Tab-separated table of C-alpha atoms in Angstrom:
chain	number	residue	atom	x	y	z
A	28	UNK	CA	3.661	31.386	6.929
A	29	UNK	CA	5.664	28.589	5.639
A	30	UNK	CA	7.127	26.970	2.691
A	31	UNK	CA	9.109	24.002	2.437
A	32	UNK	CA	10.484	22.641	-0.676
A	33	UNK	CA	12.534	19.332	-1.129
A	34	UNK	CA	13.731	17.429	-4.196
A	35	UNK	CA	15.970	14.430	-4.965
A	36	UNK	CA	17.080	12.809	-8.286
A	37	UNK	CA	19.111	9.619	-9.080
A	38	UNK	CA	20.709	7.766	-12.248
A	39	UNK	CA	21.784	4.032	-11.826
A	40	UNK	CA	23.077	1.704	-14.526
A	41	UNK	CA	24.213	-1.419	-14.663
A	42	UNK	CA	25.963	-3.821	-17.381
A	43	UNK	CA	24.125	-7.497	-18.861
A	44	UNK	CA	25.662	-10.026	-17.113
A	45	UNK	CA	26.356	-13.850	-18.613
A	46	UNK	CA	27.831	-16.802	-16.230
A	47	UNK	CA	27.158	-19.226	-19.138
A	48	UNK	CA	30.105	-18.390	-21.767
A	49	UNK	CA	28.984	-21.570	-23.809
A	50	UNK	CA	25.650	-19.258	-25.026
A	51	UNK	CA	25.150	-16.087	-26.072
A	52	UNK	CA	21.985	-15.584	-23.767
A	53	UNK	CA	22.538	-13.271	-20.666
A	54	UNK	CA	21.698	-14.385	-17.075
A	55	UNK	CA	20.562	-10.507	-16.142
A	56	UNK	CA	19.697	-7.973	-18.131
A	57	UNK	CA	21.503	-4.418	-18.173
A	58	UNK	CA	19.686	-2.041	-16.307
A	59	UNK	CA	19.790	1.997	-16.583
A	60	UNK	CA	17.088	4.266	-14.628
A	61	UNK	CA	16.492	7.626	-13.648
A	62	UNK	CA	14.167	8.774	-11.198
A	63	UNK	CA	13.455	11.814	-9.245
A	64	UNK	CA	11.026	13.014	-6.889
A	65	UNK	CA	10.019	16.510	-5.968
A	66	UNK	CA	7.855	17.957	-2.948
A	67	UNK	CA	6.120	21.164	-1.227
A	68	UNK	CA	4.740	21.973	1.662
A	69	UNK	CA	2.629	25.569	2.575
A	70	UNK	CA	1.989	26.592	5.912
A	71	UNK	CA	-0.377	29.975	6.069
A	72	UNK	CA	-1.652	29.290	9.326
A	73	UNK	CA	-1.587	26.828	12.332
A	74	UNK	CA	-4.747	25.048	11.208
A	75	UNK	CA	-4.270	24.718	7.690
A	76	UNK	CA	-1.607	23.113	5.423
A	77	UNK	CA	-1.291	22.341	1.340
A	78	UNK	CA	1.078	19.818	0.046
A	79	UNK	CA	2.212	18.629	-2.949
A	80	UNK	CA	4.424	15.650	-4.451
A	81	UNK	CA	5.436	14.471	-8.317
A	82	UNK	CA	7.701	11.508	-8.575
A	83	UNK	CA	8.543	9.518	-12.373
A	84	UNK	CA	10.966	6.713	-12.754
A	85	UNK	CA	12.508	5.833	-16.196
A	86	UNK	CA	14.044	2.287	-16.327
A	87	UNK	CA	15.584	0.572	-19.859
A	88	UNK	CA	16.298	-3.058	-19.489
A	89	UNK	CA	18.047	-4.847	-22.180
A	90	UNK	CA	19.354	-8.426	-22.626
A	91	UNK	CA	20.297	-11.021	-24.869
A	92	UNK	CA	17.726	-14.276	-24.804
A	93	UNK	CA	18.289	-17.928	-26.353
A	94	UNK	CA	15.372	-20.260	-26.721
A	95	UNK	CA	15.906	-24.200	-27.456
A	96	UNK	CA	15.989	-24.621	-31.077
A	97	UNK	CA	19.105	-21.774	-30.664
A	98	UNK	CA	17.087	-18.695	-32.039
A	99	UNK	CA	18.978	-15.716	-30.165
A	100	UNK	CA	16.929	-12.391	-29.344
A	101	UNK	CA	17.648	-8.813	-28.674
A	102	UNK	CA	15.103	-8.072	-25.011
A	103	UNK	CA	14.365	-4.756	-24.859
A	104	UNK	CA	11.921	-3.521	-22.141
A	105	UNK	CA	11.186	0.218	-21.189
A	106	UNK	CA	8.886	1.110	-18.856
A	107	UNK	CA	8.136	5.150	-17.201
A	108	UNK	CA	5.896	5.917	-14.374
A	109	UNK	CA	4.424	9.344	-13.015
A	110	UNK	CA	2.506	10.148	-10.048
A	111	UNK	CA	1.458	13.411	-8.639
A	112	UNK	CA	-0.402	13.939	-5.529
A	113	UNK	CA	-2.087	17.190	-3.963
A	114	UNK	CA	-3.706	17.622	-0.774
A	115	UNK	CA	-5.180	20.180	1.903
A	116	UNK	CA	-5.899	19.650	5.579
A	117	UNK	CA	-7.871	22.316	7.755
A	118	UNK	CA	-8.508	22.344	11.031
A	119	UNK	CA	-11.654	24.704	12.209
A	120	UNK	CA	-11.052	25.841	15.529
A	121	UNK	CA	-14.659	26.563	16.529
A	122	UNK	CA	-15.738	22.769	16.222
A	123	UNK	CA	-12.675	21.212	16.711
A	124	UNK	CA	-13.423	19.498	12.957
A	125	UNK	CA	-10.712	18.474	10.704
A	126	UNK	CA	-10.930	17.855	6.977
A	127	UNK	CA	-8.527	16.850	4.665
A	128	UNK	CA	-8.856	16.649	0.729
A	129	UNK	CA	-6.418	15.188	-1.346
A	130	UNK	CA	-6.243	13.584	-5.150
A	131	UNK	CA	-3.834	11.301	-7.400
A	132	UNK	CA	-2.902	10.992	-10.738
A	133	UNK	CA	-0.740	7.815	-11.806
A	134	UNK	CA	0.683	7.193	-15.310
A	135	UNK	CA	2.363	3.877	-16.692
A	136	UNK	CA	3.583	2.822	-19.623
A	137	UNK	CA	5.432	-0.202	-20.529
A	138	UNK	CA	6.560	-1.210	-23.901
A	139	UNK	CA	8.506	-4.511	-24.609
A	140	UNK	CA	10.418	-5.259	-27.620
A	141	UNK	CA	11.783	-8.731	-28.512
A	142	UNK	CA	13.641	-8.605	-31.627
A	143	UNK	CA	15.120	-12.018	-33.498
A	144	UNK	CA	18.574	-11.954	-34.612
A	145	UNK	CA	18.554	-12.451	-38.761
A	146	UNK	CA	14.654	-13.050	-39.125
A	147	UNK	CA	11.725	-12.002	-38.273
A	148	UNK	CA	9.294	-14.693	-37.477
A	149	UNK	CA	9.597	-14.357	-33.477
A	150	UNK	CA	9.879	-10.636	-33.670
A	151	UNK	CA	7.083	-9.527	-30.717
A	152	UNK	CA	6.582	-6.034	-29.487
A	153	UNK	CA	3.682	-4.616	-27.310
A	154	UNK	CA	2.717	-1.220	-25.637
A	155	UNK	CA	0.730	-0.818	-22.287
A	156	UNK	CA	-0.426	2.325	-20.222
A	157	UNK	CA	-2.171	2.666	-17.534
A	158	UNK	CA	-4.108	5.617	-16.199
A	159	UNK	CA	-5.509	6.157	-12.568
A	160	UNK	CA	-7.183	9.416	-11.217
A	161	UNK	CA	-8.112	9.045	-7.573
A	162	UNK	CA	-9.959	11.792	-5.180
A	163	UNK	CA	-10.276	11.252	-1.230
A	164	UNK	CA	-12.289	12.991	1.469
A	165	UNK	CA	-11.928	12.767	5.288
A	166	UNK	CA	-13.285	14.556	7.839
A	167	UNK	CA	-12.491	13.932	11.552
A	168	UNK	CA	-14.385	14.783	14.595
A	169	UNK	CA	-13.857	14.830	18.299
A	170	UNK	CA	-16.880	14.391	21.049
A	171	UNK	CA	-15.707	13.875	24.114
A	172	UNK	CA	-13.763	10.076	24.533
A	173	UNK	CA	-14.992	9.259	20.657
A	174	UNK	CA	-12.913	10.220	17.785
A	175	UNK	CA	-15.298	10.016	14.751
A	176	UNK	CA	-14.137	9.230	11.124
A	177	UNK	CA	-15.909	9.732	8.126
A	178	UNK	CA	-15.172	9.894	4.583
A	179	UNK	CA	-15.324	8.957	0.698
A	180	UNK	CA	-12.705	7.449	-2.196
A	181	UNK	CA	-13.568	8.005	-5.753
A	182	UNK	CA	-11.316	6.041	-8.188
A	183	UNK	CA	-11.425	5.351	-12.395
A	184	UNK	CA	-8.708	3.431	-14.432
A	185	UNK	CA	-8.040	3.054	-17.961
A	186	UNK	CA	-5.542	0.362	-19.436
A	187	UNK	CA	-5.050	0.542	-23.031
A	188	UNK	CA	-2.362	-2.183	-24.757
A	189	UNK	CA	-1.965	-4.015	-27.438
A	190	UNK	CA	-1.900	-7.307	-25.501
A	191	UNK	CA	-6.061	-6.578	-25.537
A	192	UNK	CA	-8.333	-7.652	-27.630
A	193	UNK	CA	-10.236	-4.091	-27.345
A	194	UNK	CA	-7.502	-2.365	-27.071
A	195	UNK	CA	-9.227	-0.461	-23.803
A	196	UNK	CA	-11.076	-1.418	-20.805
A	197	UNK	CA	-12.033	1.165	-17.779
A	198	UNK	CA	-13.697	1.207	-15.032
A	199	UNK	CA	-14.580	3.145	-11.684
A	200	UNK	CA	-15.094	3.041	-8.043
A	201	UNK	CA	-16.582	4.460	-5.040
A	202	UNK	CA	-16.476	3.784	-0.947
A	203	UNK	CA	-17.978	5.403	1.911
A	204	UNK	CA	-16.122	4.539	5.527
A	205	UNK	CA	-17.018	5.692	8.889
A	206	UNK	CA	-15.053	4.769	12.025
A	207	UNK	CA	-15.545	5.432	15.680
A	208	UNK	CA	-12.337	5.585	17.993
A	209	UNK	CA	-13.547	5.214	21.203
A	210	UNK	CA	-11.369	5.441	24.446
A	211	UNK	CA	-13.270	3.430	27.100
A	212	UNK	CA	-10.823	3.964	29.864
A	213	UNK	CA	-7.591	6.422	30.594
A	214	UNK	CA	-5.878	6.666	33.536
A	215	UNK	CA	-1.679	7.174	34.521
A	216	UNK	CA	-1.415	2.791	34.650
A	217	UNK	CA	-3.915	1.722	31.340
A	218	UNK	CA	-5.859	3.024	28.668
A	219	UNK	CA	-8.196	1.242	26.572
A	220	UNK	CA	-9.496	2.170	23.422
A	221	UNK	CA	-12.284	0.388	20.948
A	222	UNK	CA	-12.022	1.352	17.060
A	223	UNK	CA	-15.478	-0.235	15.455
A	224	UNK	CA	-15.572	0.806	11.656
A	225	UNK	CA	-17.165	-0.302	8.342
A	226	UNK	CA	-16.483	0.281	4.673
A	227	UNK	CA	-18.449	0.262	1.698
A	228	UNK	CA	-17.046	-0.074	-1.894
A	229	UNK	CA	-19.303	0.003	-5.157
A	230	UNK	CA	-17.432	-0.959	-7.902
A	231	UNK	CA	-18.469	-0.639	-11.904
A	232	UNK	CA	-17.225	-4.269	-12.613
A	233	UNK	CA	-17.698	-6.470	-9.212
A	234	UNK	CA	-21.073	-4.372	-8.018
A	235	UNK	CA	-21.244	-3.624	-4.031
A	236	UNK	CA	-18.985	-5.019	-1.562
A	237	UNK	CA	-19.329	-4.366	2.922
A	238	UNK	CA	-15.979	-4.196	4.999
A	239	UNK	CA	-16.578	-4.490	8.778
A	240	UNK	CA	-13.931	-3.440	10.718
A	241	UNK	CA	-12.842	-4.284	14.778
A	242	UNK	CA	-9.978	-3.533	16.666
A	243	UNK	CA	-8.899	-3.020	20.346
A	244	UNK	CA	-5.981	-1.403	21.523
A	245	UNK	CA	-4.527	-1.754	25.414
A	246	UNK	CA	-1.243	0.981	26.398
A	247	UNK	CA	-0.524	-0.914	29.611
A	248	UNK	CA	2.179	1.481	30.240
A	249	UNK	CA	4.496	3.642	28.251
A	250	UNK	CA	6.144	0.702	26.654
A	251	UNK	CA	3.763	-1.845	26.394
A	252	UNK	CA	0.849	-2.091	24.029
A	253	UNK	CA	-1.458	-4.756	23.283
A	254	UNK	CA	-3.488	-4.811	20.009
A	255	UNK	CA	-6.471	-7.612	18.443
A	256	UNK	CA	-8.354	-6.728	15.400
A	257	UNK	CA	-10.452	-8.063	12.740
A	258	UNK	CA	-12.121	-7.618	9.958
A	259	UNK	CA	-13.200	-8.066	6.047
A	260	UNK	CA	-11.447	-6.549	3.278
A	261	UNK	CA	-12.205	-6.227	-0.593
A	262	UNK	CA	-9.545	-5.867	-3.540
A	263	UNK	CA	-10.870	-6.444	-6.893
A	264	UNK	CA	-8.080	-8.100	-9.838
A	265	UNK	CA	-6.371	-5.582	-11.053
A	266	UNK	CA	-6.019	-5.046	-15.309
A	267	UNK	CA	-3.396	-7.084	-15.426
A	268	UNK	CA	-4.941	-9.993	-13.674
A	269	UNK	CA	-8.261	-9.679	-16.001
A	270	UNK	CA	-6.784	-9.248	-18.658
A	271	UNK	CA	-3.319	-8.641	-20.115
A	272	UNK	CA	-1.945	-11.513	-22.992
A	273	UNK	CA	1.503	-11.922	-21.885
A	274	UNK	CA	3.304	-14.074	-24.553
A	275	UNK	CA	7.409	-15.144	-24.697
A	276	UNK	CA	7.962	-16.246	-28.130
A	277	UNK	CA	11.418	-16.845	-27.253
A	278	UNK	CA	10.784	-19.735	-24.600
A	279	UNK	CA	7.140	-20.650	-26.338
A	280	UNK	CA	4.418	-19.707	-23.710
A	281	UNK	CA	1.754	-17.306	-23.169
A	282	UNK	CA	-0.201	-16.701	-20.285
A	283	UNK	CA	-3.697	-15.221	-20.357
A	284	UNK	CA	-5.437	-12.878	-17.979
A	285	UNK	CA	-8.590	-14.282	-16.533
């Protein structure tokens, strides 16, 4: 029986900085941040271990901004992040099967504050956060030279801002995988292994979406390994690319998620 416990925490800050004296705008913002991060380990047996890890970040930015036609602006952006992960592995002896559960749960929340010296025409401020809840399933097999892979992802996000015109958009996600490692040759000069795979993903906005998988690996020797792959992957935009209004009333732009 084992437990193992480790944690680490950090503070950092760090003054605005101006190389232009002739304007009151700042080249880099002042920075401060805390973070920490905190994990565990259990060991009951041999075949089976439980873990566990939280991290969150805190970061404060702040800066002074000048756009052309002089107005000056107090930049104020503040942004905290949390993730927690949990996970079990198991290994049953009788079959030689492994399977390992684990899940994740991200927060993230930005808020932005631009804030015009003696007025407030220019005055902007906006809120984002993010949610992500994510569950995973793998269970590994061995028959004889093939090591067999199989499992399934589950994911669903939530964004809600005020740089949206709803407000709140979600959506979800599901993939199936199955891979075969299969050694075609070991002996003391060479082994030679084949790793044929394919993924399927079935997301709520983008539909279905196939990712075939190939790779060889050749250990000519204890220091020498030779490796070819291909294969088809699938990443669909993420909120911010679909559809986050970013706007700098400062400068005069906005950009628009599509």
């Amino acid at each position: 029986l084992e437990l193992v416990r480790r944690g680490r925490a950090q503070i950092r800050q760090r003054s605005a900085f101006d190389r232009n004296p002739d304007n009151v705008a700042d080249n880099g913002p002042g920075i401060r941040r805390f973070d920490y991060d905190v994990d565990a380990s259990w060991n009951p047996s041999d075949t089976l271990r439980a873990w566990t890890r939280t991290s969150y970040a805190w970061t404060d930015l702040r800066a002074v901004d000048e756009n052309d036609t002089g107005a000056v602006f107090n930049r104020v952006q503040r942004t905290e992040q949390l993730d927690s992960w949990l996970g079990v592995r198991n290994l049953f002896e009788e079959t030689g099967t492994t399977l390992t559960v684990r899940g994740h749960f991200g927060f993230f929340k930005d808020q932005f504050q631009l804030d015009q010296r003696n007025s407030r025409k220019l005055d902007d401020y906006s809120q984002t956060i993010t949610r992500l809840f994510e569950g995973y399933v793998q269970v590994d097999q061995k028959l004889g030279s093939h090591l067999l892979t199989a499992g399934a992802e589950v994911l669903s996000e939530n964004l809600s801002s005020s740089r949206l015109v709803s407000n709140f958009v979600q959506r979800g996600r599901f993939g199936l995988f199955v891979q075969d490692s299969w050694t075609l040759l070991s002996n003391d000069s060479v082994k030679l292994s084949v790793e044929p795979g394919i993924r399927g993903d079935l997301d709520s906005q983008f539909g279905g979406a196939p990712s075939p998988r190939l790779a060889f690996k050749i250990d000519a020797g204890k220091s020498l390994t030779f490796r070819a792959g291909w294969g088809l992957g699938f990443r669909p935009p993420s909120f911010n690319e679909l559809y986050l209004r970013f706007c700098n009333t400062g400068i005069g732009y906005c950009v628009d998620g599509k």
